[in-house]
Amino acid sequence: MGKLVIFLTTVLFLFFVIKQSRHFFKELKKEKIGYCLVVDKYEVEGRYILVFQQGQQEWALDCPYKIYQSVPVLSRGSLTLYEKKFDSFEF
């Protein structure tokens, strides 16, 4: 009985260590751009594109339809990219 408890504890420990390490490395791939302004939004062939501007830099990124609808033009918020693609925009 004691060996079973030790085995299950070890398996669960390894499971949670692997899960947390995957989450950690996924967070490392996120690039927090910072505070940006939404300067334009448009639709091209079913793709919804928001144009963000920070200083002289601009990003035209595909985003989900729900976010496309909810973000008004000339709104400011924090932009986050995941592997050079849109991840989140928070007001």
Tab-separated table of N, CA and C in Angstrom:
chain	number	residue	atom	x	y	z
A	1	MET	N	0.822	-1.196	0.000
A	1	MET	CA	0.000	0.000	0.000
A	1	MET	C	0.866	1.260	0.000
A	2	GLY	N	1.949	1.241	0.772
A	2	GLY	CA	2.838	2.396	0.833
A	2	GLY	C	3.527	2.658	-0.489
A	3	LYS	N	3.886	1.576	-1.210
A	3	LYS	CA	4.546	1.736	-2.517
A	3	LYS	C	3.591	2.362	-3.518
A	4	LEU	N	2.308	2.008	-3.440
A	4	LEU	CA	1.310	2.573	-4.349
A	4	LEU	C	1.155	4.080	-4.116
A	5	VAL	N	1.124	4.487	-2.859
A	5	VAL	CA	1.004	5.904	-2.526
A	5	VAL	C	2.221	6.672	-3.028
A	6	ILE	N	3.405	6.131	-2.826
A	6	ILE	CA	4.631	6.789	-3.301
A	6	ILE	C	4.634	6.863	-4.820
A	7	PHE	N	4.221	5.816	-5.497
A	7	PHE	CA	4.168	5.788	-6.959
A	7	PHE	C	3.193	6.848	-7.480
A	8	LEU	N	1.972	6.877	-6.915
A	8	LEU	CA	0.977	7.860	-7.358
A	8	LEU	C	1.437	9.287	-7.077
A	9	THR	N	2.059	9.506	-5.940
A	9	THR	CA	2.574	10.836	-5.611
A	9	THR	C	3.645	11.259	-6.607
A	10	THR	N	4.522	10.352	-6.954
A	10	THR	CA	5.591	10.656	-7.921
A	10	THR	C	5.010	10.949	-9.299
A	11	VAL	N	4.044	10.152	-9.734
A	11	VAL	CA	3.427	10.362	-11.047
A	11	VAL	C	2.715	11.715	-11.081
A	12	LEU	N	1.944	12.030	-10.049
A	12	LEU	CA	1.254	13.317	-10.007
A	12	LEU	C	2.240	14.482	-9.954
A	13	PHE	N	3.313	14.337	-9.195
A	13	PHE	CA	4.342	15.372	-9.130
A	13	PHE	C	4.945	15.618	-10.506
A	14	LEU	N	5.297	14.561	-11.216
A	14	LEU	CA	5.872	14.710	-12.559
A	14	LEU	C	4.868	15.336	-13.523
A	15	PHE	N	3.610	14.926	-13.423
A	15	PHE	CA	2.570	15.486	-14.280
A	15	PHE	C	2.477	17.001	-14.103
A	16	PHE	N	2.427	17.474	-12.854
A	16	PHE	CA	2.300	18.903	-12.601
A	16	PHE	C	3.576	19.670	-12.942
A	17	VAL	N	4.730	19.062	-12.775
A	17	VAL	CA	5.975	19.715	-13.169
A	17	VAL	C	6.016	19.909	-14.682
A	18	ILE	N	5.628	18.891	-15.431
A	18	ILE	CA	5.614	18.989	-16.899
A	18	ILE	C	4.578	20.024	-17.351
A	19	LYS	N	3.411	20.017	-16.729
A	19	LYS	CA	2.356	20.966	-17.086
A	19	LYS	C	2.812	22.404	-16.840
A	20	GLN	N	3.424	22.656	-15.687
A	20	GLN	CA	3.883	24.013	-15.370
A	20	GLN	C	5.042	24.446	-16.259
A	21	SER	N	5.918	23.524	-16.618
A	21	SER	CA	7.039	23.894	-17.481
A	21	SER	C	6.548	24.237	-18.888
A	22	ARG	N	5.532	23.524	-19.392
A	22	ARG	CA	4.956	23.870	-20.693
A	22	ARG	C	4.336	25.255	-20.653
A	23	HIS	N	3.612	25.535	-19.592
A	23	HIS	CA	2.993	26.850	-19.445
A	23	HIS	C	4.066	27.948	-19.369
A	24	PHE	N	5.129	27.690	-18.639
A	24	PHE	CA	6.217	28.656	-18.504
A	24	PHE	C	6.853	28.961	-19.850
A	25	PHE	N	7.156	27.929	-20.648
A	25	PHE	CA	7.795	28.157	-21.942
A	25	PHE	C	6.838	28.793	-22.943
A	26	LYS	N	5.538	28.532	-22.800
A	26	LYS	CA	4.565	29.196	-23.663
A	26	LYS	C	4.530	30.695	-23.343
A	27	GLU	N	4.591	31.043	-22.066
A	27	GLU	CA	4.609	32.449	-21.667
A	27	GLU	C	5.876	33.153	-22.146
A	28	LEU	N	6.981	32.428	-22.261
A	28	LEU	CA	8.222	33.036	-22.757
A	28	LEU	C	8.101	33.437	-24.220
A	29	LYS	N	7.260	32.707	-24.986
A	29	LYS	CA	7.091	33.009	-26.403
A	29	LYS	C	6.209	34.226	-26.628
A	30	LYS	N	5.489	34.655	-25.589
A	30	LYS	CA	4.636	35.829	-25.729
A	30	LYS	C	5.496	37.085	-25.693
A	31	GLU	N	5.159	38.004	-26.569
A	31	GLU	CA	5.878	39.274	-26.651
A	31	GLU	C	4.903	40.388	-26.295
A	32	LYS	N	5.139	41.024	-25.187
A	32	LYS	CA	4.270	42.122	-24.765
A	32	LYS	C	4.756	43.402	-25.431
A	33	ILE	N	3.985	43.870	-26.395
A	33	ILE	CA	4.345	45.065	-27.152
A	33	ILE	C	4.184	46.300	-26.282
A	34	GLY	N	3.127	46.344	-25.514
A	34	GLY	CA	2.891	47.488	-24.647
A	34	GLY	C	1.648	48.251	-25.056
A	35	TYR	N	1.615	49.498	-24.685
A	35	TYR	CA	0.459	50.354	-24.883
A	35	TYR	C	0.403	50.809	-26.335
A	36	CYS	N	-0.668	50.439	-27.050
A	36	CYS	CA	-0.806	50.760	-28.470
A	36	CYS	C	-2.146	51.434	-28.749
A	37	LEU	N	-2.230	52.033	-29.917
A	37	LEU	CA	-3.440	52.688	-30.392
A	37	LEU	C	-3.972	51.915	-31.592
A	38	VAL	N	-5.273	51.637	-31.604
A	38	VAL	CA	-5.906	51.006	-32.766
A	38	VAL	C	-6.245	52.119	-33.742
A	39	VAL	N	-5.562	52.141	-34.899
A	39	VAL	CA	-5.747	53.240	-35.854
A	39	VAL	C	-6.674	52.875	-37.004
A	40	ASP	N	-6.878	51.591	-37.267
A	40	ASP	CA	-7.742	51.189	-38.376
A	40	ASP	C	-8.175	49.749	-38.168
A	41	LYS	N	-9.294	49.389	-38.772
A	41	LYS	CA	-9.723	47.995	-38.787
A	41	LYS	C	-10.488	47.748	-40.077
A	42	TYR	N	-10.270	46.588	-40.657
A	42	TYR	CA	-10.925	46.256	-41.912
A	42	TYR	C	-11.013	44.742	-42.079
A	43	GLU	N	-11.839	44.334	-43.050
A	43	GLU	CA	-12.056	42.915	-43.323
A	43	GLU	C	-11.608	42.626	-44.752
A	44	VAL	N	-10.831	41.552	-44.923
A	44	VAL	CA	-10.366	41.136	-46.244
A	44	VAL	C	-10.590	39.633	-46.365
A	45	GLU	N	-11.473	39.243	-47.266
A	45	GLU	CA	-11.744	37.829	-47.551
A	45	GLU	C	-12.000	37.004	-46.289
A	46	GLY	N	-12.825	37.518	-45.399
A	46	GLY	CA	-13.172	36.782	-44.195
A	46	GLY	C	-12.144	36.873	-43.076
A	47	ARG	N	-11.070	37.610	-43.289
A	47	ARG	CA	-10.061	37.830	-42.242
A	47	ARG	C	-10.309	39.203	-41.642
A	48	TYR	N	-10.263	39.272	-40.341
A	48	TYR	CA	-10.508	40.528	-39.634
A	48	TYR	C	-9.175	41.082	-39.163
A	49	ILE	N	-8.856	42.281	-39.611
A	49	ILE	CA	-7.529	42.853	-39.374
A	49	ILE	C	-7.658	44.148	-38.586
A	50	LEU	N	-6.856	44.232	-37.521
A	50	LEU	CA	-6.730	45.458	-36.747
A	50	LEU	C	-5.339	46.022	-36.978
A	51	VAL	N	-5.243	47.332	-37.120
A	51	VAL	CA	-3.957	48.001	-37.308
A	51	VAL	C	-3.626	48.736	-36.008
A	52	PHE	N	-2.518	48.347	-35.410
A	52	PHE	CA	-2.062	48.938	-34.150
A	52	PHE	C	-0.874	49.850	-34.432
A	53	GLN	N	-0.759	50.907	-33.650
A	53	GLN	CA	0.358	51.830	-33.823
A	53	GLN	C	0.941	52.165	-32.452
A	54	GLN	N	2.275	52.137	-32.410
A	54	GLN	CA	3.010	52.557	-31.221
A	54	GLN	C	4.188	53.387	-31.705
A	55	GLY	N	4.104	54.696	-31.511
A	55	GLY	CA	5.146	55.579	-32.037
A	55	GLY	C	5.134	55.528	-33.558
A	56	GLN	N	6.261	55.192	-34.155
A	56	GLN	CA	6.366	55.094	-35.606
A	56	GLN	C	6.125	53.675	-36.124
A	57	GLN	N	5.970	52.708	-35.235
A	57	GLN	CA	5.768	51.315	-35.648
A	57	GLN	C	4.286	51.011	-35.811
A	58	GLU	N	3.981	50.167	-36.797
A	58	GLU	CA	2.611	49.715	-37.024
A	58	GLU	C	2.592	48.223	-37.201
A	59	TRP	N	1.515	47.599	-36.725
A	59	TRP	CA	1.295	46.167	-36.899
A	59	TRP	C	-0.113	45.987	-37.443
A	60	ALA	N	-0.247	45.254	-38.532
A	60	ALA	CA	-1.549	44.872	-39.071
A	60	ALA	C	-1.701	43.379	-38.771
A	61	LEU	N	-2.594	43.057	-37.837
A	61	LEU	CA	-2.692	41.687	-37.330
A	61	LEU	C	-4.096	41.127	-37.495
A	62	ASP	N	-4.162	39.850	-37.886
A	62	ASP	CA	-5.432	39.134	-37.898
A	62	ASP	C	-5.891	38.943	-36.464
A	63	CYS	N	-7.188	39.061	-36.248
A	63	CYS	CA	-7.711	38.857	-34.900
A	63	CYS	C	-9.054	38.142	-34.996
A	64	PRO	N	-9.511	37.566	-33.899
A	64	PRO	CA	-10.824	36.912	-33.895
A	64	PRO	C	-11.951	37.929	-34.100
A	65	TYR	N	-13.048	37.455	-34.663
A	65	TYR	CA	-14.181	38.323	-34.986
A	65	TYR	C	-14.748	39.009	-33.754
A	66	LYS	N	-14.823	38.313	-32.644
A	66	LYS	CA	-15.387	38.874	-31.417
A	66	LYS	C	-14.583	40.096	-30.949
A	67	ILE	N	-13.276	40.003	-31.035
A	67	ILE	CA	-12.423	41.131	-30.649
A	67	ILE	C	-12.525	42.245	-31.681
A	68	TYR	N	-12.584	41.867	-32.957
A	68	TYR	CA	-12.724	42.843	-34.042
A	68	TYR	C	-13.962	43.712	-33.822
A	69	GLN	N	-15.062	43.098	-33.417
A	69	GLN	CA	-16.295	43.844	-33.184
A	69	GLN	C	-16.217	44.732	-31.960
A	70	SER	N	-15.570	44.255	-30.917
A	70	SER	CA	-15.614	44.970	-29.645
A	70	SER	C	-14.611	46.124	-29.538
A	71	VAL	N	-13.594	46.135	-30.388
A	71	VAL	CA	-12.558	47.180	-30.288
A	71	VAL	C	-12.900	48.333	-31.229
A	72	PRO	N	-13.161	49.519	-30.664
A	72	PRO	CA	-13.410	50.675	-31.533
A	72	PRO	C	-12.097	51.263	-32.052
A	73	VAL	N	-12.186	51.935	-33.194
A	73	VAL	CA	-11.008	52.613	-33.746
A	73	VAL	C	-10.630	53.762	-32.804
A	74	LEU	N	-9.352	54.039	-32.712
A	74	LEU	CA	-8.768	55.058	-31.854
A	74	LEU	C	-8.968	54.743	-30.369
A	75	SER	N	-8.845	53.460	-30.040
A	75	SER	CA	-8.851	53.068	-28.631
A	75	SER	C	-7.441	52.630	-28.255
A	76	ARG	N	-7.099	52.790	-26.996
A	76	ARG	CA	-5.764	52.454	-26.515
A	76	ARG	C	-5.839	51.245	-25.600
A	77	GLY	N	-4.770	50.441	-25.636
A	77	GLY	CA	-4.708	49.278	-24.762
A	77	GLY	C	-3.377	48.574	-24.891
A	78	SER	N	-3.244	47.489	-24.163
A	78	SER	CA	-2.004	46.712	-24.130
A	78	SER	C	-2.092	45.561	-25.129
A	79	LEU	N	-1.135	45.493	-26.032
A	79	LEU	CA	-1.094	44.472	-27.078
A	79	LEU	C	-0.083	43.397	-26.724
A	80	THR	N	-0.484	42.139	-26.912
A	80	THR	CA	0.405	41.005	-26.681
A	80	THR	C	0.400	40.120	-27.925
A	81	LEU	N	1.604	39.717	-28.370
A	81	LEU	CA	1.755	38.824	-29.511
A	81	LEU	C	2.253	37.469	-29.035
A	82	TYR	N	1.847	36.415	-29.733
A	82	TYR	CA	2.339	35.070	-29.472
A	82	TYR	C	2.875	34.528	-30.787
A	83	GLU	N	4.169	34.310	-30.849
A	83	GLU	CA	4.854	33.863	-32.070
A	83	GLU	C	4.530	34.780	-33.249
A	84	LYS	N	4.645	36.091	-33.022
A	84	LYS	CA	4.451	37.144	-34.030
A	84	LYS	C	3.014	37.235	-34.538
A	85	LYS	N	2.044	36.643	-33.820
A	85	LYS	CA	0.643	36.715	-34.186
A	85	LYS	C	-0.143	37.299	-33.027
A	86	PHE	N	-1.330	37.812	-33.318
A	86	PHE	CA	-2.181	38.432	-32.325
A	86	PHE	C	-2.515	37.433	-31.212
A	87	ASP	N	-2.354	37.867	-29.968
A	87	ASP	CA	-2.733	37.022	-28.826
A	87	ASP	C	-3.833	37.704	-28.022
A	88	SER	N	-3.617	38.945	-27.607
A	88	SER	CA	-4.640	39.630	-26.824
A	88	SER	C	-4.457	41.140	-26.917
A	89	PHE	N	-5.559	41.834	-26.682
A	89	PHE	CA	-5.570	43.292	-26.600
A	89	PHE	C	-6.481	43.650	-25.445
A	90	GLU	N	-5.924	44.317	-24.442
A	90	GLU	CA	-6.685	44.661	-23.245
A	90	GLU	C	-6.738	46.171	-23.102
A	91	PHE	N	-7.956	46.685	-22.899
A	91	PHE	CA	-8.155	48.126	-22.733
A	91	PHE	C	-7.545	48.577	-21.433
